[in-house]
Every structure is written in structure tokens, then in C-alpha cells.
mmCIF file with all atom_site columns, C-alpha atoms in Angstrom:
data_model
loop_
_atom_site.group_PDB
_atom_site.id
_atom_site.type_symbol
_atom_site.label_atom_id
_atom_site.label_alt_id
_atom_site.label_comp_id
_atom_site.label_asym_id
_atom_site.label_entity_id
_atom_site.label_seq_id
_atom_site.pdbx_PDB_ins_code
_atom_site.Cartn_x
_atom_site.Cartn_y
_atom_site.Cartn_z
_atom_site.occupancy
_atom_site.B_iso_or_equiv
_atom_site.pdbx_formal_charge
_atom_site.auth_seq_id
_atom_site.auth_comp_id
_atom_site.auth_asym_id
_atom_site.auth_atom_id
_atom_site.pdbx_PDB_model_num
ATOM 1   C CA . UNK Z 1 1   ? -22.534 20.095  -3.417  1.00 0.00 ? 12  UNK Z CA 1
ATOM 2   C CA . UNK Z 1 2   ? -19.401 18.728  -5.126  1.00 0.00 ? 13  UNK Z CA 1
ATOM 3   C CA . UNK Z 1 3   ? -16.473 21.040  -4.518  1.00 0.00 ? 14  UNK Z CA 1
ATOM 4   C CA . UNK Z 1 4   ? -18.345 23.191  -2.026  1.00 0.00 ? 15  UNK Z CA 1
ATOM 5   C CA . UNK Z 1 5   ? -15.127 23.654  -0.003  1.00 0.00 ? 16  UNK Z CA 1
ATOM 6   C CA . UNK Z 1 6   ? -12.698 23.456  -2.945  1.00 0.00 ? 17  UNK Z CA 1
ATOM 7   C CA . UNK Z 1 7   ? -10.561 26.350  -1.665  1.00 0.00 ? 18  UNK Z CA 1
ATOM 8   C CA . UNK Z 1 8   ? -9.550  24.124  1.259   1.00 0.00 ? 19  UNK Z CA 1
ATOM 9   C CA . UNK Z 1 9   ? -8.731  21.046  -0.825  1.00 0.00 ? 20  UNK Z CA 1
ATOM 10  C CA . UNK Z 1 10  ? -5.022  21.076  0.001   1.00 0.00 ? 21  UNK Z CA 1
ATOM 11  C CA . UNK Z 1 11  ? -5.649  21.569  3.716   1.00 0.00 ? 22  UNK Z CA 1
ATOM 12  C CA . UNK Z 1 12  ? -8.109  18.670  3.658   1.00 0.00 ? 23  UNK Z CA 1
ATOM 13  C CA . UNK Z 1 13  ? -5.521  16.424  1.992   1.00 0.00 ? 24  UNK Z CA 1
ATOM 14  C CA . UNK Z 1 14  ? -2.845  17.435  4.491   1.00 0.00 ? 25  UNK Z CA 1
ATOM 15  C CA . UNK Z 1 15  ? -5.056  16.739  7.530   1.00 0.00 ? 26  UNK Z CA 1
ATOM 16  C CA . UNK Z 1 16  ? -6.303  13.473  6.001   1.00 0.00 ? 27  UNK Z CA 1
ATOM 17  C CA . UNK Z 1 17  ? -2.773  12.319  5.100   1.00 0.00 ? 28  UNK Z CA 1
ATOM 18  C CA . UNK Z 1 18  ? -1.378  13.037  8.567   1.00 0.00 ? 29  UNK Z CA 1
ATOM 19  C CA . UNK Z 1 19  ? -4.272  11.475  10.467  1.00 0.00 ? 30  UNK Z CA 1
ATOM 20  C CA . UNK Z 1 20  ? -4.609  8.318   8.346   1.00 0.00 ? 31  UNK Z CA 1
ATOM 21  C CA . UNK Z 1 21  ? -0.832  7.847   8.313   1.00 0.00 ? 32  UNK Z CA 1
ATOM 22  C CA . UNK Z 1 22  ? -0.709  7.967   12.104  1.00 0.00 ? 33  UNK Z CA 1
ATOM 23  C CA . UNK Z 1 23  ? -3.875  5.953   12.795  1.00 0.00 ? 34  UNK Z CA 1
ATOM 24  C CA . UNK Z 1 24  ? -3.824  3.390   9.975   1.00 0.00 ? 35  UNK Z CA 1
ATOM 25  C CA . UNK Z 1 25  ? -0.845  3.273   7.620   1.00 0.00 ? 36  UNK Z CA 1
ATOM 26  C CA . UNK Z 1 26  ? 2.124   3.278   9.990   1.00 0.00 ? 37  UNK Z CA 1
ATOM 27  C CA . UNK Z 1 27  ? 0.573   1.047   12.668  1.00 0.00 ? 38  UNK Z CA 1
ATOM 28  C CA . UNK Z 1 28  ? -0.660  -1.508  10.119  1.00 0.00 ? 39  UNK Z CA 1
ATOM 29  C CA . UNK Z 1 29  ? 2.715   -1.428  8.344   1.00 0.00 ? 40  UNK Z CA 1
ATOM 30  C CA . UNK Z 1 30  ? 4.911   -1.567  11.466  1.00 0.00 ? 41  UNK Z CA 1
ATOM 31  C CA . UNK Z 1 31  ? 2.851   -3.413  14.105  1.00 0.00 ? 42  UNK Z CA 1
ATOM 32  C CA . UNK Z 1 32  ? -0.201  -4.971  12.412  1.00 0.00 ? 43  UNK Z CA 1
ATOM 33  C CA . UNK Z 1 33  ? -1.232  -7.259  15.260  1.00 0.00 ? 44  UNK Z CA 1
ATOM 34  C CA . UNK Z 1 34  ? -0.902  -4.520  17.866  1.00 0.00 ? 45  UNK Z CA 1
ATOM 35  C CA . UNK Z 1 35  ? -3.070  -2.302  15.665  1.00 0.00 ? 46  UNK Z CA 1
ATOM 36  C CA . UNK Z 1 36  ? -5.552  -5.173  15.276  1.00 0.00 ? 47  UNK Z CA 1
ATOM 37  C CA . UNK Z 1 37  ? -5.784  -5.619  19.054  1.00 0.00 ? 48  UNK Z CA 1
ATOM 38  C CA . UNK Z 1 38  ? -6.387  -1.889  19.514  1.00 0.00 ? 49  UNK Z CA 1
ATOM 39  C CA . UNK Z 1 39  ? -9.164  -2.125  16.922  1.00 0.00 ? 50  UNK Z CA 1
ATOM 40  C CA . UNK Z 1 40  ? -10.721 -4.916  19.045  1.00 0.00 ? 51  UNK Z CA 1
ATOM 41  C CA . UNK Z 1 41  ? -9.758  -7.925  16.888  1.00 0.00 ? 52  UNK Z CA 1
ATOM 42  C CA . UNK Z 1 42  ? -9.331  -11.073 18.991  1.00 0.00 ? 53  UNK Z CA 1
ATOM 43  C CA . UNK Z 1 43  ? -5.831  -12.389 18.362  1.00 0.00 ? 54  UNK Z CA 1
ATOM 44  C CA . UNK Z 1 44  ? -5.112  -15.243 17.496  1.00 0.00 ? 55  UNK Z CA 1
ATOM 45  C CA . UNK Z 1 45  ? -8.603  -16.751 17.428  1.00 0.00 ? 56  UNK Z CA 1
ATOM 46  C CA . UNK Z 1 46  ? -10.077 -14.175 15.052  1.00 0.00 ? 57  UNK Z CA 1
ATOM 47  C CA . UNK Z 1 47  ? -8.879  -15.588 11.721  1.00 0.00 ? 58  UNK Z CA 1
ATOM 48  C CA . UNK Z 1 48  ? -11.137 -13.123 9.927   1.00 0.00 ? 59  UNK Z CA 1
ATOM 49  C CA . UNK Z 1 49  ? -8.320  -10.627 10.531  1.00 0.00 ? 60  UNK Z CA 1
ATOM 50  C CA . UNK Z 1 50  ? -6.320  -12.288 7.744   1.00 0.00 ? 61  UNK Z CA 1
ATOM 51  C CA . UNK Z 1 51  ? -9.304  -11.960 5.420   1.00 0.00 ? 62  UNK Z CA 1
ATOM 52  C CA . UNK Z 1 52  ? -9.712  -8.309  6.439   1.00 0.00 ? 63  UNK Z CA 1
ATOM 53  C CA . UNK Z 1 53  ? -6.043  -7.482  5.797   1.00 0.00 ? 64  UNK Z CA 1
ATOM 54  C CA . UNK Z 1 54  ? -6.185  -9.376  2.511   1.00 0.00 ? 65  UNK Z CA 1
ATOM 55  C CA . UNK Z 1 55  ? -9.237  -7.458  1.333   1.00 0.00 ? 66  UNK Z CA 1
ATOM 56  C CA . UNK Z 1 56  ? -7.673  -4.144  2.365   1.00 0.00 ? 67  UNK Z CA 1
ATOM 57  C CA . UNK Z 1 57  ? -4.506  -4.979  0.457   1.00 0.00 ? 68  UNK Z CA 1
ATOM 58  C CA . UNK Z 1 58  ? -6.533  -6.179  -2.510  1.00 0.00 ? 69  UNK Z CA 1
ATOM 59  C CA . UNK Z 1 59  ? -8.482  -2.917  -2.558  1.00 0.00 ? 70  UNK Z CA 1
ATOM 60  C CA . UNK Z 1 60  ? -5.294  -0.881  -2.767  1.00 0.00 ? 71  UNK Z CA 1
ATOM 61  C CA . UNK Z 1 61  ? -3.867  -3.148  -5.446  1.00 0.00 ? 72  UNK Z CA 1
ATOM 62  C CA . UNK Z 1 62  ? -7.028  -2.564  -7.484  1.00 0.00 ? 73  UNK Z CA 1
ATOM 63  C CA . UNK Z 1 63  ? -6.529  1.204   -7.130  1.00 0.00 ? 74  UNK Z CA 1
ATOM 64  C CA . UNK Z 1 64  ? -2.966  0.904   -8.433  1.00 0.00 ? 75  UNK Z CA 1
ATOM 65  C CA . UNK Z 1 65  ? -4.205  -1.332  -11.264 1.00 0.00 ? 76  UNK Z CA 1
ATOM 66  C CA . UNK Z 1 66  ? -6.795  1.301   -12.215 1.00 0.00 ? 77  UNK Z CA 1
ATOM 67  C CA . UNK Z 1 67  ? -4.124  4.020   -12.185 1.00 0.00 ? 78  UNK Z CA 1
ATOM 68  C CA . UNK Z 1 68  ? -1.937  1.909   -14.483 1.00 0.00 ? 79  UNK Z CA 1
ATOM 69  C CA . UNK Z 1 69  ? -4.799  1.145   -16.861 1.00 0.00 ? 80  UNK Z CA 1
ATOM 70  C CA . UNK Z 1 70  ? -5.885  4.787   -17.079 1.00 0.00 ? 81  UNK Z CA 1
ATOM 71  C CA . UNK Z 1 71  ? -2.319  5.979   -17.670 1.00 0.00 ? 82  UNK Z CA 1
ATOM 72  C CA . UNK Z 1 72  ? -1.690  3.243   -20.235 1.00 0.00 ? 83  UNK Z CA 1
ATOM 73  C CA . UNK Z 1 73  ? -4.861  3.956   -22.220 1.00 0.00 ? 84  UNK Z CA 1
ATOM 74  C CA . UNK Z 1 74  ? -5.043  7.751   -21.948 1.00 0.00 ? 85  UNK Z CA 1
ATOM 75  C CA . UNK Z 1 75  ? -1.614  8.966   -20.837 1.00 0.00 ? 86  UNK Z CA 1
ATOM 76  C CA . UNK Z 1 76  ? -3.348  10.773  -17.956 1.00 0.00 ? 87  UNK Z CA 1
ATOM 77  C CA . UNK Z 1 77  ? -1.328  10.994  -14.734 1.00 0.00 ? 88  UNK Z CA 1
ATOM 78  C CA . UNK Z 1 78  ? 1.506   9.043   -16.342 1.00 0.00 ? 89  UNK Z CA 1
ATOM 79  C CA . UNK Z 1 79  ? 4.247   10.479  -14.109 1.00 0.00 ? 90  UNK Z CA 1
ATOM 80  C CA . UNK Z 1 80  ? 2.162   10.108  -10.971 1.00 0.00 ? 91  UNK Z CA 1
ATOM 81  C CA . UNK Z 1 81  ? 1.447   6.493   -11.843 1.00 0.00 ? 92  UNK Z CA 1
ATOM 82  C CA . UNK Z 1 82  ? 5.152   5.785   -12.284 1.00 0.00 ? 93  UNK Z CA 1
ATOM 83  C CA . UNK Z 1 83  ? 5.872   7.446   -8.943  1.00 0.00 ? 94  UNK Z CA 1
ATOM 84  C CA . UNK Z 1 84  ? 3.250   5.216   -7.297  1.00 0.00 ? 95  UNK Z CA 1
ATOM 85  C CA . UNK Z 1 85  ? 4.636   2.096   -9.001  1.00 0.00 ? 96  UNK Z CA 1
ATOM 86  C CA . UNK Z 1 86  ? 8.201   2.867   -7.919  1.00 0.00 ? 97  UNK Z CA 1
ATOM 87  C CA . UNK Z 1 87  ? 7.052   3.443   -4.329  1.00 0.00 ? 98  UNK Z CA 1
ATOM 88  C CA . UNK Z 1 88  ? 4.980   0.252   -4.299  1.00 0.00 ? 99  UNK Z CA 1
ATOM 89  C CA . UNK Z 1 89  ? 7.856   -1.808  -5.702  1.00 0.00 ? 100 UNK Z CA 1
ATOM 90  C CA . UNK Z 1 90  ? 10.416  -0.398  -3.279  1.00 0.00 ? 101 UNK Z CA 1
ATOM 91  C CA . UNK Z 1 91  ? 8.224   -0.818  -0.202  1.00 0.00 ? 102 UNK Z CA 1
ATOM 92  C CA . UNK Z 1 92  ? 7.208   -4.331  -1.233  1.00 0.00 ? 103 UNK Z CA 1
ATOM 93  C CA . UNK Z 1 93  ? 10.889  -5.276  -1.552  1.00 0.00 ? 104 UNK Z CA 1
ATOM 94  C CA . UNK Z 1 94  ? 11.412  -4.019  2.003   1.00 0.00 ? 105 UNK Z CA 1
ATOM 95  C CA . UNK Z 1 95  ? 8.352   -5.881  3.321   1.00 0.00 ? 106 UNK Z CA 1
ATOM 96  C CA . UNK Z 1 96  ? 9.434   -9.152  1.722   1.00 0.00 ? 107 UNK Z CA 1
ATOM 97  C CA . UNK Z 1 97  ? 13.098  -8.806  2.758   1.00 0.00 ? 108 UNK Z CA 1
ATOM 98  C CA . UNK Z 1 98  ? 11.945  -8.198  6.344   1.00 0.00 ? 109 UNK Z CA 1
ATOM 99  C CA . UNK Z 1 99  ? 9.782   -11.326 6.206   1.00 0.00 ? 110 UNK Z CA 1
ATOM 100 C CA . UNK Z 1 100 ? 12.633  -13.361 4.758   1.00 0.00 ? 111 UNK Z CA 1
ATOM 101 C CA . UNK Z 1 101 ? 15.134  -12.208 7.377   1.00 0.00 ? 112 UNK Z CA 1
ATOM 102 C CA . UNK Z 1 102 ? 12.725  -12.965 10.217  1.00 0.00 ? 113 UNK Z CA 1
ATOM 103 C CA . UNK Z 1 103 ? 11.711  -16.261 8.537   1.00 0.00 ? 114 UNK Z CA 1
ATOM 104 C CA . UNK Z 1 104 ? 8.018   -15.475 8.976   1.00 0.00 ? 115 UNK Z CA 1
ATOM 105 C CA . UNK Z 1 105 ? 6.832   -16.074 5.432   1.00 0.00 ? 116 UNK Z CA 1
ATOM 106 C CA . UNK Z 1 106 ? 6.691   -19.009 3.033   1.00 0.00 ? 117 UNK Z CA 1
ATOM 107 C CA . UNK Z 1 107 ? 9.417   -19.307 0.417   1.00 0.00 ? 118 UNK Z CA 1
ATOM 108 C CA . UNK Z 1 108 ? 6.947   -18.222 -2.261  1.00 0.00 ? 119 UNK Z CA 1
ATOM 109 C CA . UNK Z 1 109 ? 6.754   -14.789 -0.606  1.00 0.00 ? 120 UNK Z CA 1
ATOM 110 C CA . UNK Z 1 110 ? 10.547  -14.596 -0.445  1.00 0.00 ? 121 UNK Z CA 1
ATOM 111 C CA . UNK Z 1 111 ? 10.642  -15.192 -4.209  1.00 0.00 ? 122 UNK Z CA 1
ATOM 112 C CA . UNK Z 1 112 ? 8.585   -12.034 -4.620  1.00 0.00 ? 123 UNK Z CA 1
ATOM 113 C CA . UNK Z 1 113 ? 11.655  -10.008 -3.630  1.00 0.00 ? 124 UNK Z CA 1
ATOM 114 C CA . UNK Z 1 114 ? 12.961  -10.688 -7.129  1.00 0.00 ? 125 UNK Z CA 1
ATOM 115 C CA . UNK Z 1 115 ? 9.640   -9.789  -8.722  1.00 0.00 ? 126 UNK Z CA 1
ATOM 116 C CA . UNK Z 1 116 ? 9.359   -6.442  -6.932  1.00 0.00 ? 127 UNK Z CA 1
ATOM 117 C CA . UNK Z 1 117 ? 13.046  -5.601  -7.412  1.00 0.00 ? 128 UNK Z CA 1
ATOM 118 C CA . UNK Z 1 118 ? 12.629  -6.317  -11.120 1.00 0.00 ? 129 UNK Z CA 1
ATOM 119 C CA . UNK Z 1 119 ? 9.452   -4.239  -11.215 1.00 0.00 ? 130 UNK Z CA 1
ATOM 120 C CA . UNK Z 1 120 ? 11.339  -1.359  -9.582  1.00 0.00 ? 131 UNK Z CA 1
ATOM 121 C CA . UNK Z 1 121 ? 14.174  -1.532  -12.128 1.00 0.00 ? 132 UNK Z CA 1
ATOM 122 C CA . UNK Z 1 122 ? 11.767  -1.819  -15.071 1.00 0.00 ? 133 UNK Z CA 1
ATOM 123 C CA . UNK Z 1 123 ? 9.700   1.083   -13.760 1.00 0.00 ? 134 UNK Z CA 1
ATOM 124 C CA . UNK Z 1 124 ? 12.847  3.210   -13.684 1.00 0.00 ? 135 UNK Z CA 1
ATOM 125 C CA . UNK Z 1 125 ? 13.857  2.011   -17.160 1.00 0.00 ? 136 UNK Z CA 1
ATOM 126 C CA . UNK Z 1 126 ? 10.465  2.888   -18.646 1.00 0.00 ? 137 UNK Z CA 1
ATOM 127 C CA . UNK Z 1 127 ? 10.100  6.177   -16.700 1.00 0.00 ? 138 UNK Z CA 1
ATOM 128 C CA . UNK Z 1 128 ? 8.367   8.666   -19.024 1.00 0.00 ? 139 UNK Z CA 1
ATOM 129 C CA . UNK Z 1 129 ? 10.199  11.763  -20.183 1.00 0.00 ? 140 UNK Z CA 1
ATOM 130 C CA . UNK Z 1 130 ? 8.967   15.105  -18.890 1.00 0.00 ? 141 UNK Z CA 1
#
């Protein structure tokens, strides 16, 4: 059962990446409340939306944490993990700068710009040799 269609693995990843980027990633990143309305959340009365987004974000953070732990303990996927960390840090800087400019986040979130910028620099400084 596992790997039954392994010869099409790359095609599967391409189709999955394109479809989930268009349906989930970009809309949630660019227009989260519009996406939420399309998914039938009741805005603003449905405060469970914040819990939902928080759990989704937490799930992805846990994936990144697992990647870091595996790479740290075994050296497996070390370069890939650093690529993910650099991308996370850079995008989180952009998210927090956007929130700061629009004044739609508490000051504690604005402070995270420094954290993620520092994480980006440190990730580049510790980048593993090929």
C-alpha cells in the first residue's frame, strides 16, 4: 500500500503545492478574514476563528521544531532545515513589519521583528557547509 504510486511522487507534490498554495496558503496569508468568510466562519462573532488560526500556526511551528530537532540530533536534512528556518524568519519579519506599519498588533508583536531578524542573521551565520 505505501508507495503504490511512487513513480508519480513529484507530480503529486506539484499538484498538491499548487492547489494548497492557491486555496489555503496565499488567501490565509494575504486576506485571512476574507478566506474565513469564504470558509463559512461568522465574522466577527465567531471568536473560535482566532483559536483555529492559532492552532494551525502552532501545528506548523511544531513541524519546524521537529525538523530542527531531527537535524540537530542526527544531521539529517540539515540544509533543508536551514532553508526552512531562513524562509520562516524572513516571512515572519515581513508579517510583523506589516502589522507594525498598519498598527494592528500589540507592541509585543512588533518587538518580534527584532527576534526574527536576529534569527535570520544567525541562521545565515550558522549555515552548514556543503
